[in-house]
mmCIF file of N, CA and C in Angstrom:
data_model
loop_
_atom_site.group_PDB
_atom_site.id
_atom_site.type_symbol
_atom_site.label_atom_id
_atom_site.label_comp_id
_atom_site.label_asym_id
_atom_site.label_seq_id
_atom_site.Cartn_x
_atom_site.Cartn_y
_atom_site.Cartn_z
ATOM 1 N N MET Z 1 241.192 152.327 25.196
ATOM 2 C CA MET Z 1 240.007 153.066 25.672
ATOM 3 C C MET Z 1 240.443 154.411 26.113
ATOM 4 N N ALA Z 2 239.519 155.315 26.066
ATOM 5 C CA ALA Z 2 239.774 156.736 26.497
ATOM 6 C C ALA Z 2 238.611 157.140 27.386
ATOM 7 N N THR Z 3 238.791 158.336 27.946
ATOM 8 C CA THR Z 3 237.649 158.890 28.664
ATOM 9 C C THR Z 3 237.063 160.038 27.834
ATOM 10 N N LEU Z 4 235.874 160.382 28.139
ATOM 11 C CA LEU Z 4 235.117 161.333 27.327
ATOM 12 C C LEU Z 4 235.833 162.672 27.227
ATOM 13 N N ASP Z 5 236.529 163.059 28.256
ATOM 14 C CA ASP Z 5 237.237 164.352 28.209
ATOM 15 C C ASP Z 5 238.453 164.352 27.316
ATOM 16 N N GLN Z 6 238.869 163.199 26.822
ATOM 17 C CA GLN Z 6 240.010 163.100 25.963
ATOM 18 C C GLN Z 6 239.663 163.175 24.494
ATOM 19 N N LEU Z 7 238.324 163.096 24.183
ATOM 20 C CA LEU Z 7 237.922 163.195 22.768
ATOM 21 C C LEU Z 7 237.947 164.657 22.396
ATOM 22 N N GLN Z 8 238.168 164.860 21.067
ATOM 23 C CA GLN Z 8 238.189 166.180 20.500
ATOM 24 C C GLN Z 8 236.769 166.506 19.906
ATOM 25 N N PRO Z 9 236.452 167.762 19.714
ATOM 26 C CA PRO Z 9 235.157 168.083 19.086
ATOM 27 C C PRO Z 9 235.050 167.402 17.711
ATOM 28 N N GLY Z 10 233.842 166.807 17.527
ATOM 29 C CA GLY Z 10 233.544 166.052 16.300
ATOM 30 C C GLY Z 10 233.818 164.565 16.485
ATOM 31 N N GLN Z 11 234.512 164.142 17.556
ATOM 32 C CA GLN Z 11 234.702 162.723 17.754
ATOM 33 C C GLN Z 11 233.611 162.068 18.514
ATOM 34 N N HIS Z 12 233.446 160.786 18.239
ATOM 35 C CA HIS Z 12 232.361 160.007 18.902
ATOM 36 C C HIS Z 12 233.003 158.884 19.744
ATOM 37 N N GLY Z 13 232.290 158.545 20.805
ATOM 38 C CA GLY Z 13 232.727 157.430 21.648
ATOM 39 C C GLY Z 13 231.551 156.659 22.155
ATOM 40 N N ARG Z 14 231.687 155.341 22.248
ATOM 41 C CA ARG Z 14 230.593 154.479 22.815
ATOM 42 C C ARG Z 14 230.882 154.378 24.276
ATOM 43 N N ILE Z 15 229.948 154.696 25.127
ATOM 44 C CA ILE Z 15 230.103 154.711 26.564
ATOM 45 C C ILE Z 15 230.259 153.269 27.054
ATOM 46 N N GLU Z 16 231.362 152.967 27.749
ATOM 47 C CA GLU Z 16 231.644 151.625 28.219
ATOM 48 C C GLU Z 16 231.356 151.562 29.766
ATOM 49 N N THR Z 17 231.880 152.437 30.553
ATOM 50 C CA THR Z 17 231.648 152.401 31.984
ATOM 51 C C THR Z 17 231.619 153.825 32.502
ATOM 52 N N LEU Z 18 230.989 153.925 33.707
ATOM 53 C CA LEU Z 18 230.983 155.142 34.473
ATOM 54 C C LEU Z 18 231.684 154.833 35.772
ATOM 55 N N ALA Z 19 232.554 155.684 36.238
ATOM 56 C CA ALA Z 19 233.338 155.447 37.423
ATOM 57 C C ALA Z 19 233.277 156.695 38.312
ATOM 58 N N GLY Z 20 233.743 156.445 39.543
ATOM 59 C CA GLY Z 20 233.826 157.599 40.448
ATOM 60 C C GLY Z 20 232.901 157.480 41.640
ATOM 61 N N ASP Z 21 232.671 158.645 42.251
ATOM 62 C CA ASP Z 21 231.783 158.748 43.415
ATOM 63 C C ASP Z 21 230.400 158.224 42.997
ATOM 64 N N PRO Z 22 229.748 157.396 43.854
ATOM 65 C CA PRO Z 22 228.458 156.883 43.480
ATOM 66 C C PRO Z 22 227.393 157.969 43.225
ATOM 67 N N ALA Z 23 227.485 159.104 43.907
ATOM 68 C CA ALA Z 23 226.531 160.202 43.578
ATOM 69 C C ALA Z 23 226.756 160.758 42.194
ATOM 70 N N LEU Z 24 228.003 160.823 41.753
ATOM 71 C CA LEU Z 24 228.285 161.326 40.382
ATOM 72 C C LEU Z 24 227.794 160.294 39.357
ATOM 73 N N VAL Z 25 228.075 159.033 39.621
ATOM 74 C CA VAL Z 25 227.617 157.968 38.674
ATOM 75 C C VAL Z 25 226.081 158.017 38.534
ATOM 76 N N GLN Z 26 225.397 158.133 39.674
ATOM 77 C CA GLN Z 26 223.963 158.191 39.646
ATOM 78 C C GLN Z 26 223.511 159.465 38.836
ATOM 79 N N ARG Z 27 224.133 160.566 39.026
ATOM 80 C CA ARG Z 27 223.757 161.757 38.287
ATOM 81 C C ARG Z 27 223.984 161.565 36.793
ATOM 82 N N LEU Z 28 225.080 161.011 36.433
ATOM 83 C CA LEU Z 28 225.351 160.739 34.988
ATOM 84 C C LEU Z 28 224.342 159.807 34.371
ATOM 85 N N TYR Z 29 223.887 158.769 35.146
ATOM 86 C CA TYR Z 29 222.863 157.900 34.665
ATOM 87 C C TYR Z 29 221.559 158.672 34.445
ATOM 88 N N GLU Z 30 221.258 159.523 35.429
ATOM 89 C CA GLU Z 30 220.005 160.291 35.342
ATOM 90 C C GLU Z 30 219.924 161.233 34.212
ATOM 91 N N ILE Z 31 221.103 161.759 33.741
ATOM 92 C CA ILE Z 31 221.080 162.710 32.612
ATOM 93 C C ILE Z 31 221.202 161.957 31.274
ATOM 94 N N GLY Z 32 221.274 160.637 31.338
ATOM 95 C CA GLY Z 32 221.164 159.833 30.099
ATOM 96 C C GLY Z 32 222.528 159.242 29.607
ATOM 97 N N LEU Z 33 223.531 159.319 30.410
ATOM 98 C CA LEU Z 33 224.770 158.645 30.064
ATOM 99 C C LEU Z 33 224.744 157.193 30.458
ATOM 100 N N LEU Z 34 224.343 156.350 29.542
ATOM 101 C CA LEU Z 34 224.231 154.902 29.802
ATOM 102 C C LEU Z 34 225.177 154.127 28.993
ATOM 103 N N GLU Z 35 225.637 152.963 29.500
ATOM 104 C CA GLU Z 35 226.562 152.111 28.794
ATOM 105 C C GLU Z 35 225.943 151.749 27.425
ATOM 106 N N GLY Z 36 226.725 151.768 26.406
ATOM 107 C CA GLY Z 36 226.257 151.424 25.078
ATOM 108 C C GLY Z 36 225.791 152.605 24.210
ATOM 109 N N GLU Z 37 225.490 153.731 24.853
ATOM 110 C CA GLU Z 37 225.077 154.951 24.101
ATOM 111 C C GLU Z 37 226.309 155.521 23.441
ATOM 112 N N VAL Z 38 226.044 156.228 22.323
ATOM 113 C CA VAL Z 38 227.151 156.944 21.682
ATOM 114 C C VAL Z 38 227.110 158.413 22.046
ATOM 115 N N ALA Z 39 228.228 158.938 22.454
ATOM 116 C CA ALA Z 39 228.335 160.360 22.779
ATOM 117 C C ALA Z 39 229.221 161.019 21.741
ATOM 118 N N GLU Z 40 228.866 162.248 21.321
ATOM 119 C CA GLU Z 40 229.666 163.087 20.464
ATOM 120 C C GLU Z 40 230.079 164.297 21.127
ATOM 121 N N VAL Z 41 231.362 164.619 21.118
ATOM 122 C CA VAL Z 41 231.853 165.917 21.683
ATOM 123 C C VAL Z 41 231.567 167.006 20.684
ATOM 124 N N LEU Z 42 230.734 168.005 21.046
ATOM 125 C CA LEU Z 42 230.376 169.087 20.223
ATOM 126 C C LEU Z 42 231.334 170.254 20.296
ATOM 127 N N GLY Z 43 231.860 170.486 21.527
ATOM 128 C CA GLY Z 43 232.735 171.609 21.692
ATOM 129 C C GLY Z 43 233.327 171.625 23.137
ATOM 130 N N VAL Z 44 234.381 172.440 23.282
ATOM 131 C CA VAL Z 44 235.073 172.535 24.512
ATOM 132 C C VAL Z 44 235.244 174.048 24.713
ATOM 133 N N SER Z 45 234.973 174.545 25.934
ATOM 134 C CA SER Z 45 235.142 175.940 26.174
ATOM 135 C C SER Z 45 236.632 176.378 26.082
ATOM 136 N N LEU Z 46 236.841 177.622 25.958
ATOM 137 C CA LEU Z 46 238.193 178.113 25.756
ATOM 138 C C LEU Z 46 239.205 177.652 26.834
ATOM 139 N N LEU Z 47 238.785 177.508 28.066
ATOM 140 C CA LEU Z 47 239.620 177.031 29.144
ATOM 141 C C LEU Z 47 239.567 175.522 29.339
ATOM 142 N N GLY Z 48 238.839 174.835 28.469
ATOM 143 C CA GLY Z 48 238.771 173.406 28.513
ATOM 144 C C GLY Z 48 237.760 172.830 29.461
ATOM 145 N N ASP Z 49 236.920 173.672 30.004
ATOM 146 C CA ASP Z 49 235.919 173.202 30.985
ATOM 147 C C ASP Z 49 234.726 174.231 31.002
ATOM 148 N N PRO Z 50 233.527 173.873 30.648
ATOM 149 C CA PRO Z 50 232.957 172.557 30.428
ATOM 150 C C PRO Z 50 233.122 172.057 29.025
ATOM 151 N N ILE Z 51 232.564 170.835 28.834
ATOM 152 C CA ILE Z 51 232.599 170.115 27.541
ATOM 153 C C ILE Z 51 231.163 169.965 27.099
ATOM 154 N N GLU Z 52 230.811 170.292 25.905
ATOM 155 C CA GLU Z 52 229.466 170.135 25.409
ATOM 156 C C GLU Z 52 229.427 168.767 24.598
ATOM 157 N N ILE Z 53 228.479 167.966 24.906
ATOM 158 C CA ILE Z 53 228.345 166.670 24.228
ATOM 159 C C ILE Z 53 226.885 166.503 23.777
ATOM 160 N N ARG Z 54 226.720 165.504 22.862
ATOM 161 C CA ARG Z 54 225.377 165.108 22.471
ATOM 162 C C ARG Z 54 225.296 163.605 22.663
ATOM 163 N N VAL Z 55 224.167 163.204 23.333
ATOM 164 C CA VAL Z 55 223.886 161.770 23.477
ATOM 165 C C VAL Z 55 222.445 161.616 22.959
ATOM 166 N N GLY Z 56 222.335 160.872 21.867
ATOM 167 C CA GLY Z 56 221.020 160.773 21.235
ATOM 168 C C GLY Z 56 220.667 162.140 20.738
ATOM 169 N N ASN Z 57 219.479 162.630 21.101
ATOM 170 C CA ASN Z 57 219.027 163.974 20.655
ATOM 171 C C ASN Z 57 219.215 165.062 21.772
ATOM 172 N N THR Z 58 219.939 164.684 22.821
ATOM 173 C CA THR Z 58 220.089 165.550 23.929
ATOM 174 C C THR Z 58 221.522 166.134 23.981
ATOM 175 N N ARG Z 59 221.599 167.435 24.183
ATOM 176 C CA ARG Z 59 222.862 168.098 24.311
ATOM 177 C C ARG Z 59 223.078 168.425 25.746
ATOM 178 N N LEU Z 60 224.257 168.097 26.248
ATOM 179 C CA LEU Z 60 224.611 168.288 27.659
ATOM 180 C C LEU Z 60 225.959 169.034 27.782
ATOM 181 N N SER Z 61 226.084 169.721 28.890
ATOM 182 C CA SER Z 61 227.422 170.281 29.299
ATOM 183 C C SER Z 61 227.894 169.584 30.548
ATOM 184 N N LEU Z 62 229.124 169.082 30.442
ATOM 185 C CA LEU Z 62 229.710 168.404 31.569
ATOM 186 C C LEU Z 62 230.985 169.136 32.009
ATOM 187 N N ARG Z 63 231.249 169.103 33.273
ATOM 188 C CA ARG Z 63 232.575 169.541 33.750
ATOM 189 C C ARG Z 63 233.576 168.523 33.294
ATOM 190 N N ARG Z 64 234.841 168.956 33.122
ATOM 191 C CA ARG Z 64 235.844 168.015 32.650
ATOM 192 C C ARG Z 64 236.046 166.865 33.570
ATOM 193 N N ALA Z 65 235.936 167.076 34.907
ATOM 194 C CA ALA Z 65 236.076 165.987 35.895
ATOM 195 C C ALA Z 65 234.895 164.986 35.708
ATOM 196 N N GLU Z 66 233.738 165.460 35.405
ATOM 197 C CA GLU Z 66 232.606 164.521 35.105
ATOM 198 C C GLU Z 66 232.851 163.715 33.912
ATOM 199 N N ALA Z 67 233.335 164.427 32.840
ATOM 200 C CA ALA Z 67 233.604 163.649 31.542
ATOM 201 C C ALA Z 67 234.735 162.684 31.725
ATOM 202 N N ALA Z 68 235.667 162.919 32.634
ATOM 203 C CA ALA Z 68 236.776 162.008 32.894
ATOM 204 C C ALA Z 68 236.304 160.726 33.588
ATOM 205 N N ALA Z 69 235.117 160.732 34.151
ATOM 206 C CA ALA Z 69 234.570 159.552 34.813
ATOM 207 C C ALA Z 69 233.875 158.598 33.814
ATOM 208 N N VAL Z 70 233.798 159.052 32.533
ATOM 209 C CA VAL Z 70 233.113 158.207 31.557
ATOM 210 C C VAL Z 70 234.116 157.629 30.576
ATOM 211 N N THR Z 71 234.265 156.287 30.659
ATOM 212 C CA THR Z 71 235.147 155.563 29.790
ATOM 213 C C THR Z 71 234.426 155.258 28.489
ATOM 214 N N VAL Z 72 235.101 155.537 27.369
ATOM 215 C CA VAL Z 72 234.498 155.361 26.080
ATOM 216 C C VAL Z 72 235.409 154.566 25.107
ATOM 217 N N THR Z 73 234.783 153.904 24.165
ATOM 218 C CA THR Z 73 235.582 153.381 23.083
ATOM 219 C C THR Z 73 235.470 154.351 21.887
ATOM 220 N N HIS Z 74 236.622 154.816 21.458
ATOM 221 C CA HIS Z 74 236.663 155.834 20.395
ATOM 222 C C HIS Z 74 236.170 155.194 19.138
ATOM 223 N N LEU Z 75 235.188 155.890 18.460
ATOM 224 C CA LEU Z 75 234.635 155.427 17.183
ATOM 225 C C LEU Z 75 235.218 156.242 16.127
ATOM 226 N N ALA Z 76 235.399 155.676 14.945
ATOM 227 C CA ALA Z 76 235.984 156.403 13.813
ATOM 228 C C ALA Z 76 234.983 157.447 13.308
#
């Protein structure tokens, strides 16, 4: 397993767990990061933070630390 911040642009991962501060986990749930959803990394800024992802039809920007709280199963 990997975390969302470890995926490269164009790679997909199925969200397995969210970890970290309860307020962060709640925020991630509220913006649509739910277990079982597939997230695609669309891009990473030049300095590596933030990371742009797509979950369903929604595009989101996450700080690297937020993306590191999301454990995913890498999909081919």
